[in-house]
């Protein structure tokens, strides 16, 4: 298994003090032989934690960006602004943004193009609802999300996050993850040809210290996107330790 990547999605949590304490605990507890690790704090904490992270092996990510470099977009943050802060990764199309902000595949695709142009690595999220899983249409849904959300020549990361597994404490089973991962790989190759083989696919949805070893040993799982458990240094570091650093 090749070197994995563990991404912490802090979502809308914590004060600056919390962010600094968490980053310090992660840096001091990081195992000597660690996989790639990226944390994604809220926008307001990025500049604060950047110096400490820059001096460590842990990367800095953001949770969203706009599709334009600048302009009249009240309340938005551009990929250029993120790159300017030392951000290297950006989560795009998270299901919470798709649901709460009406983001469509097309919007996500435009953001992925803009992020890449700014030198950021986009982490594009896809995932089906519980009804889509139960009705069996989830493969169609995921295929369409790949087609709609990933631009031509996509060289970023895909995060497969079944919506029913996010924040519920009920991760998908290893069988469900393994089956869906091989479907996603086949779909990426079908849509992107040879380049589709190289796109990393993360699993996200209730990854925690207890299930990390089994989730991260599933073939095709190139790492994890971790929400709730990324807010606790001990839990996040256990997940990091469960990942391949080779
Ligand atoms: P969770 O969130 O780990 O709390 O389920 C994952 C995510 O939304 O990225």
mmCIF file with all atom_site columns, C-alpha atoms in Angstrom, residues 45-193:
data_model
loop_
_atom_site.group_PDB
_atom_site.id
_atom_site.type_symbol
_atom_site.label_atom_id
_atom_site.label_alt_id
_atom_site.label_comp_id
_atom_site.label_asym_id
_atom_site.label_entity_id
_atom_site.label_seq_id
_atom_site.pdbx_PDB_ins_code
_atom_site.Cartn_x
_atom_site.Cartn_y
_atom_site.Cartn_z
_atom_site.occupancy
_atom_site.B_iso_or_equiv
_atom_site.pdbx_formal_charge
_atom_site.auth_seq_id
_atom_site.auth_comp_id
_atom_site.auth_asym_id
_atom_site.auth_atom_id
_atom_site.pdbx_PDB_model_num
ATOM 1   C CA . UNK A 1 45  ? -7.968  30.386 11.853  1.00 0.00 ? 45  UNK A CA 1
ATOM 2   C CA . UNK A 1 46  ? -5.850  29.707 8.763   1.00 0.00 ? 46  UNK A CA 1
ATOM 3   C CA . UNK A 1 47  ? -3.407  32.595 9.170   1.00 0.00 ? 47  UNK A CA 1
ATOM 4   C CA . UNK A 1 48  ? -3.089  31.923 12.878  1.00 0.00 ? 48  UNK A CA 1
ATOM 5   C CA . UNK A 1 49  ? -1.990  28.296 12.605  1.00 0.00 ? 49  UNK A CA 1
ATOM 6   C CA . UNK A 1 50  ? -0.018  28.634 9.369   1.00 0.00 ? 50  UNK A CA 1
ATOM 7   C CA . UNK A 1 51  ? 3.409   29.517 10.881  1.00 0.00 ? 51  UNK A CA 1
ATOM 8   C CA . UNK A 1 52  ? 3.434   26.532 13.253  1.00 0.00 ? 52  UNK A CA 1
ATOM 9   C CA . UNK A 1 53  ? 2.247   24.170 10.524  1.00 0.00 ? 53  UNK A CA 1
ATOM 10  C CA . UNK A 1 54  ? 4.722   25.531 7.987   1.00 0.00 ? 54  UNK A CA 1
ATOM 11  C CA . UNK A 1 55  ? 7.528   24.537 10.343  1.00 0.00 ? 55  UNK A CA 1
ATOM 12  C CA . UNK A 1 56  ? 6.040   21.025 10.668  1.00 0.00 ? 56  UNK A CA 1
ATOM 13  C CA . UNK A 1 57  ? 5.248   18.170 8.256   1.00 0.00 ? 57  UNK A CA 1
ATOM 14  C CA . UNK A 1 58  ? 1.508   18.882 8.592   1.00 0.00 ? 58  UNK A CA 1
ATOM 15  C CA . UNK A 1 59  ? -0.130  20.623 5.633   1.00 0.00 ? 59  UNK A CA 1
ATOM 16  C CA . UNK A 1 60  ? -2.761  23.355 5.713   1.00 0.00 ? 60  UNK A CA 1
ATOM 17  C CA . UNK A 1 61  ? -6.070  23.075 3.891   1.00 0.00 ? 61  UNK A CA 1
ATOM 18  C CA . UNK A 1 62  ? -9.240  25.149 3.584   1.00 0.00 ? 62  UNK A CA 1
ATOM 19  C CA . UNK A 1 63  ? -12.857 23.980 3.492   1.00 0.00 ? 63  UNK A CA 1
ATOM 20  C CA . UNK A 1 64  ? -14.053 25.818 0.374   1.00 0.00 ? 64  UNK A CA 1
ATOM 21  C CA . UNK A 1 65  ? -13.103 28.523 -2.102  1.00 0.00 ? 65  UNK A CA 1
ATOM 22  C CA . UNK A 1 66  ? -14.740 30.662 -4.782  1.00 0.00 ? 66  UNK A CA 1
ATOM 23  C CA . UNK A 1 67  ? -14.376 29.941 -8.490  1.00 0.00 ? 67  UNK A CA 1
ATOM 24  C CA . UNK A 1 68  ? -13.011 33.436 -9.224  1.00 0.00 ? 68  UNK A CA 1
ATOM 25  C CA . UNK A 1 69  ? -9.684  34.937 -8.273  1.00 0.00 ? 69  UNK A CA 1
ATOM 26  C CA . UNK A 1 70  ? -11.212 38.225 -7.118  1.00 0.00 ? 70  UNK A CA 1
ATOM 27  C CA . UNK A 1 71  ? -14.292 40.368 -7.581  1.00 0.00 ? 71  UNK A CA 1
ATOM 28  C CA . UNK A 1 72  ? -17.673 41.365 -6.208  1.00 0.00 ? 72  UNK A CA 1
ATOM 29  C CA . UNK A 1 73  ? -18.511 38.232 -4.214  1.00 0.00 ? 73  UNK A CA 1
ATOM 30  C CA . UNK A 1 74  ? -19.462 39.331 -0.731  1.00 0.00 ? 74  UNK A CA 1
ATOM 31  C CA . UNK A 1 75  ? -18.469 36.847 1.933   1.00 0.00 ? 75  UNK A CA 1
ATOM 32  C CA . UNK A 1 76  ? -16.426 34.601 -0.338  1.00 0.00 ? 76  UNK A CA 1
ATOM 33  C CA . UNK A 1 77  ? -12.749 33.648 -0.288  1.00 0.00 ? 77  UNK A CA 1
ATOM 34  C CA . UNK A 1 78  ? -10.742 33.147 -3.466  1.00 0.00 ? 78  UNK A CA 1
ATOM 35  C CA . UNK A 1 79  ? -8.244  30.366 -4.146  1.00 0.00 ? 79  UNK A CA 1
ATOM 36  C CA . UNK A 1 80  ? -5.572  33.020 -4.675  1.00 0.00 ? 80  UNK A CA 1
ATOM 37  C CA . UNK A 1 81  ? -6.181  34.341 -1.147  1.00 0.00 ? 81  UNK A CA 1
ATOM 38  C CA . UNK A 1 82  ? -5.784  30.835 0.216   1.00 0.00 ? 82  UNK A CA 1
ATOM 39  C CA . UNK A 1 83  ? -2.574  30.173 -1.708  1.00 0.00 ? 83  UNK A CA 1
ATOM 40  C CA . UNK A 1 84  ? -1.304  33.553 -0.503  1.00 0.00 ? 84  UNK A CA 1
ATOM 41  C CA . UNK A 1 85  ? -1.747  32.324 3.099   1.00 0.00 ? 85  UNK A CA 1
ATOM 42  C CA . UNK A 1 86  ? 0.263   29.168 2.548   1.00 0.00 ? 86  UNK A CA 1
ATOM 43  C CA . UNK A 1 87  ? -2.748  26.887 2.086   1.00 0.00 ? 87  UNK A CA 1
ATOM 44  C CA . UNK A 1 88  ? -1.979  23.839 -0.078  1.00 0.00 ? 88  UNK A CA 1
ATOM 45  C CA . UNK A 1 89  ? -5.269  21.884 -0.175  1.00 0.00 ? 89  UNK A CA 1
ATOM 46  C CA . UNK A 1 90  ? -8.928  22.816 -0.405  1.00 0.00 ? 90  UNK A CA 1
ATOM 47  C CA . UNK A 1 91  ? -12.017 20.673 0.241   1.00 0.00 ? 91  UNK A CA 1
ATOM 48  C CA . UNK A 1 92  ? -14.642 21.287 -2.447  1.00 0.00 ? 92  UNK A CA 1
ATOM 49  C CA . UNK A 1 93  ? -18.235 20.136 -2.859  1.00 0.00 ? 93  UNK A CA 1
ATOM 50  C CA . UNK A 1 94  ? -18.581 18.754 0.651   1.00 0.00 ? 94  UNK A CA 1
ATOM 51  C CA . UNK A 1 95  ? -22.131 17.442 1.063   1.00 0.00 ? 95  UNK A CA 1
ATOM 52  C CA . UNK A 1 96  ? -22.775 20.085 3.718   1.00 0.00 ? 96  UNK A CA 1
ATOM 53  C CA . UNK A 1 97  ? -22.006 22.783 1.150   1.00 0.00 ? 97  UNK A CA 1
ATOM 54  C CA . UNK A 1 98  ? -24.027 21.012 -1.515  1.00 0.00 ? 98  UNK A CA 1
ATOM 55  C CA . UNK A 1 99  ? -27.000 20.772 0.887   1.00 0.00 ? 99  UNK A CA 1
ATOM 56  C CA . UNK A 1 100 ? -26.749 24.043 2.829   1.00 0.00 ? 100 UNK A CA 1
ATOM 57  C CA . UNK A 1 101 ? -25.481 26.281 0.023   1.00 0.00 ? 101 UNK A CA 1
ATOM 58  C CA . UNK A 1 102 ? -27.051 24.610 -2.977  1.00 0.00 ? 102 UNK A CA 1
ATOM 59  C CA . UNK A 1 103 ? -23.706 23.872 -4.619  1.00 0.00 ? 103 UNK A CA 1
ATOM 60  C CA . UNK A 1 104 ? -24.140 21.986 -7.863  1.00 0.00 ? 104 UNK A CA 1
ATOM 61  C CA . UNK A 1 105 ? -21.666 19.681 -9.587  1.00 0.00 ? 105 UNK A CA 1
ATOM 62  C CA . UNK A 1 106 ? -20.962 22.454 -12.084 1.00 0.00 ? 106 UNK A CA 1
ATOM 63  C CA . UNK A 1 107 ? -20.048 24.916 -9.316  1.00 0.00 ? 107 UNK A CA 1
ATOM 64  C CA . UNK A 1 108 ? -17.764 22.350 -7.735  1.00 0.00 ? 108 UNK A CA 1
ATOM 65  C CA . UNK A 1 109 ? -16.082 21.710 -11.088 1.00 0.00 ? 109 UNK A CA 1
ATOM 66  C CA . UNK A 1 110 ? -15.459 25.434 -11.639 1.00 0.00 ? 110 UNK A CA 1
ATOM 67  C CA . UNK A 1 111 ? -14.013 25.723 -8.156  1.00 0.00 ? 111 UNK A CA 1
ATOM 68  C CA . UNK A 1 112 ? -11.731 22.741 -8.808  1.00 0.00 ? 112 UNK A CA 1
ATOM 69  C CA . UNK A 1 113 ? -10.410 24.434 -11.956 1.00 0.00 ? 113 UNK A CA 1
ATOM 70  C CA . UNK A 1 114 ? -9.792  27.686 -10.068 1.00 0.00 ? 114 UNK A CA 1
ATOM 71  C CA . UNK A 1 115 ? -8.141  25.950 -7.121  1.00 0.00 ? 115 UNK A CA 1
ATOM 72  C CA . UNK A 1 116 ? -5.794  24.036 -9.409  1.00 0.00 ? 116 UNK A CA 1
ATOM 73  C CA . UNK A 1 117 ? -4.864  27.244 -11.274 1.00 0.00 ? 117 UNK A CA 1
ATOM 74  C CA . UNK A 1 118 ? -3.979  28.831 -7.932  1.00 0.00 ? 118 UNK A CA 1
ATOM 75  C CA . UNK A 1 119 ? -1.665  25.907 -7.161  1.00 0.00 ? 119 UNK A CA 1
ATOM 76  C CA . UNK A 1 120 ? -3.958  24.249 -4.606  1.00 0.00 ? 120 UNK A CA 1
ATOM 77  C CA . UNK A 1 121 ? -4.796  20.544 -4.528  1.00 0.00 ? 121 UNK A CA 1
ATOM 78  C CA . UNK A 1 122 ? -8.591  20.177 -4.666  1.00 0.00 ? 122 UNK A CA 1
ATOM 79  C CA . UNK A 1 123 ? -10.197 17.458 -2.548  1.00 0.00 ? 123 UNK A CA 1
ATOM 80  C CA . UNK A 1 124 ? -13.538 16.973 -4.284  1.00 0.00 ? 124 UNK A CA 1
ATOM 81  C CA . UNK A 1 125 ? -16.243 15.278 -2.213  1.00 0.00 ? 125 UNK A CA 1
ATOM 82  C CA . UNK A 1 126 ? -18.878 12.983 -3.637  1.00 0.00 ? 126 UNK A CA 1
ATOM 83  C CA . UNK A 1 127 ? -21.366 10.704 -1.923  1.00 0.00 ? 127 UNK A CA 1
ATOM 84  C CA . UNK A 1 128 ? -24.872 9.339  -2.010  1.00 0.00 ? 128 UNK A CA 1
ATOM 85  C CA . UNK A 1 129 ? -27.836 9.784  0.343   1.00 0.00 ? 129 UNK A CA 1
ATOM 86  C CA . UNK A 1 130 ? -29.279 6.939  2.375   1.00 0.00 ? 130 UNK A CA 1
ATOM 87  C CA . UNK A 1 131 ? -32.235 6.603  -0.018  1.00 0.00 ? 131 UNK A CA 1
ATOM 88  C CA . UNK A 1 132 ? -29.913 6.423  -3.020  1.00 0.00 ? 132 UNK A CA 1
ATOM 89  C CA . UNK A 1 133 ? -27.871 3.714  -1.297  1.00 0.00 ? 133 UNK A CA 1
ATOM 90  C CA . UNK A 1 134 ? -30.968 1.725  -0.381  1.00 0.00 ? 134 UNK A CA 1
ATOM 91  C CA . UNK A 1 135 ? -32.619 2.017  -3.785  1.00 0.00 ? 135 UNK A CA 1
ATOM 92  C CA . UNK A 1 136 ? -29.413 0.815  -5.444  1.00 0.00 ? 136 UNK A CA 1
ATOM 93  C CA . UNK A 1 137 ? -29.061 3.937  -7.598  1.00 0.00 ? 137 UNK A CA 1
ATOM 94  C CA . UNK A 1 138 ? -25.939 5.093  -5.739  1.00 0.00 ? 138 UNK A CA 1
ATOM 95  C CA . UNK A 1 139 ? -23.564 3.963  -8.477  1.00 0.00 ? 139 UNK A CA 1
ATOM 96  C CA . UNK A 1 140 ? -25.392 6.097  -11.027 1.00 0.00 ? 140 UNK A CA 1
ATOM 97  C CA . UNK A 1 141 ? -25.345 9.037  -8.612  1.00 0.00 ? 141 UNK A CA 1
ATOM 98  C CA . UNK A 1 142 ? -21.613 8.697  -7.958  1.00 0.00 ? 142 UNK A CA 1
ATOM 99  C CA . UNK A 1 143 ? -20.880 8.300  -11.660 1.00 0.00 ? 143 UNK A CA 1
ATOM 100 C CA . UNK A 1 144 ? -22.770 11.518 -12.389 1.00 0.00 ? 144 UNK A CA 1
ATOM 101 C CA . UNK A 1 145 ? -21.034 13.354 -9.556  1.00 0.00 ? 145 UNK A CA 1
ATOM 102 C CA . UNK A 1 146 ? -17.641 12.342 -10.948 1.00 0.00 ? 146 UNK A CA 1
ATOM 103 C CA . UNK A 1 147 ? -18.667 13.436 -14.434 1.00 0.00 ? 147 UNK A CA 1
ATOM 104 C CA . UNK A 1 148 ? -20.106 16.731 -13.194 1.00 0.00 ? 148 UNK A CA 1
ATOM 105 C CA . UNK A 1 149 ? -17.710 17.724 -10.433 1.00 0.00 ? 149 UNK A CA 1
ATOM 106 C CA . UNK A 1 150 ? -14.284 16.773 -11.788 1.00 0.00 ? 150 UNK A CA 1
ATOM 107 C CA . UNK A 1 151 ? -12.866 18.926 -14.576 1.00 0.00 ? 151 UNK A CA 1
ATOM 108 C CA . UNK A 1 152 ? -10.981 17.522 -17.562 1.00 0.00 ? 152 UNK A CA 1
ATOM 109 C CA . UNK A 1 153 ? -7.407  16.738 -16.623 1.00 0.00 ? 153 UNK A CA 1
ATOM 110 C CA . UNK A 1 154 ? -8.317  16.560 -12.917 1.00 0.00 ? 154 UNK A CA 1
ATOM 111 C CA . UNK A 1 155 ? -5.189  15.923 -10.885 1.00 0.00 ? 155 UNK A CA 1
ATOM 112 C CA . UNK A 1 156 ? -6.597  16.348 -7.393  1.00 0.00 ? 156 UNK A CA 1
ATOM 113 C CA . UNK A 1 157 ? -8.040  13.995 -4.812  1.00 0.00 ? 157 UNK A CA 1
ATOM 114 C CA . UNK A 1 158 ? -11.558 12.518 -4.597  1.00 0.00 ? 158 UNK A CA 1
ATOM 115 C CA . UNK A 1 159 ? -13.198 11.958 -1.211  1.00 0.00 ? 159 UNK A CA 1
ATOM 116 C CA . UNK A 1 160 ? -15.981 9.392  -1.176  1.00 0.00 ? 160 UNK A CA 1
ATOM 117 C CA . UNK A 1 161 ? -18.247 10.376 1.694   1.00 0.00 ? 161 UNK A CA 1
ATOM 118 C CA . UNK A 1 162 ? -21.615 8.611  1.891   1.00 0.00 ? 162 UNK A CA 1
ATOM 119 C CA . UNK A 1 163 ? -23.899 11.294 3.330   1.00 0.00 ? 163 UNK A CA 1
ATOM 120 C CA . UNK A 1 164 ? -25.567 8.818  5.673   1.00 0.00 ? 164 UNK A CA 1
ATOM 121 C CA . UNK A 1 165 ? -22.201 8.056  7.276   1.00 0.00 ? 165 UNK A CA 1
ATOM 122 C CA . UNK A 1 166 ? -21.159 11.673 7.928   1.00 0.00 ? 166 UNK A CA 1
ATOM 123 C CA . UNK A 1 167 ? -21.329 12.667 11.574  1.00 0.00 ? 167 UNK A CA 1
ATOM 124 C CA . UNK A 1 168 ? -23.605 9.740  12.410  1.00 0.00 ? 168 UNK A CA 1
ATOM 125 C CA . UNK A 1 169 ? -21.071 7.457  14.082  1.00 0.00 ? 169 UNK A CA 1
ATOM 126 C CA . UNK A 1 170 ? -22.107 4.816  11.531  1.00 0.00 ? 170 UNK A CA 1
ATOM 127 C CA . UNK A 1 171 ? -19.289 4.435  9.041   1.00 0.00 ? 171 UNK A CA 1
ATOM 128 C CA . UNK A 1 172 ? -19.968 2.425  5.899   1.00 0.00 ? 172 UNK A CA 1
ATOM 129 C CA . UNK A 1 173 ? -18.997 -1.232 6.345   1.00 0.00 ? 173 UNK A CA 1
ATOM 130 C CA . UNK A 1 174 ? -15.695 -2.466 4.972   1.00 0.00 ? 174 UNK A CA 1
ATOM 131 C CA . UNK A 1 175 ? -17.617 -4.428 2.333   1.00 0.00 ? 175 UNK A CA 1
ATOM 132 C CA . UNK A 1 176 ? -19.573 -1.334 1.269   1.00 0.00 ? 176 UNK A CA 1
ATOM 133 C CA . UNK A 1 177 ? -16.407 0.764  1.132   1.00 0.00 ? 177 UNK A CA 1
ATOM 134 C CA . UNK A 1 178 ? -14.457 -1.894 -0.777  1.00 0.00 ? 178 UNK A CA 1
ATOM 135 C CA . UNK A 1 179 ? -17.237 -2.410 -3.332  1.00 0.00 ? 179 UNK A CA 1
ATOM 136 C CA . UNK A 1 180 ? -17.787 1.325  -3.827  1.00 0.00 ? 180 UNK A CA 1
ATOM 137 C CA . UNK A 1 181 ? -14.068 2.051  -4.087  1.00 0.00 ? 181 UNK A CA 1
ATOM 138 C CA . UNK A 1 182 ? -13.623 -0.469 -6.877  1.00 0.00 ? 182 UNK A CA 1
ATOM 139 C CA . UNK A 1 183 ? -16.667 0.974  -8.634  1.00 0.00 ? 183 UNK A CA 1
ATOM 140 C CA . UNK A 1 184 ? -15.206 4.500  -8.302  1.00 0.00 ? 184 UNK A CA 1
ATOM 141 C CA . UNK A 1 185 ? -11.832 3.392  -9.624  1.00 0.00 ? 185 UNK A CA 1
ATOM 142 C CA . UNK A 1 186 ? -13.451 1.757  -12.647 1.00 0.00 ? 186 UNK A CA 1
ATOM 143 C CA . UNK A 1 187 ? -15.538 4.879  -13.219 1.00 0.00 ? 187 UNK A CA 1
ATOM 144 C CA . UNK A 1 188 ? -12.518 7.191  -12.970 1.00 0.00 ? 188 UNK A CA 1
ATOM 145 C CA . UNK A 1 189 ? -10.660 5.052  -15.499 1.00 0.00 ? 189 UNK A CA 1
ATOM 146 C CA . UNK A 1 190 ? -13.727 4.964  -17.759 1.00 0.00 ? 190 UNK A CA 1
ATOM 147 C CA . UNK A 1 191 ? -14.030 8.762  -17.663 1.00 0.00 ? 191 UNK A CA 1
ATOM 148 C CA . UNK A 1 192 ? -10.357 9.803  -17.474 1.00 0.00 ? 192 UNK A CA 1
ATOM 149 C CA . UNK A 1 193 ? -8.529  6.902  -19.098 1.00 0.00 ? 193 UNK A CA 1
#
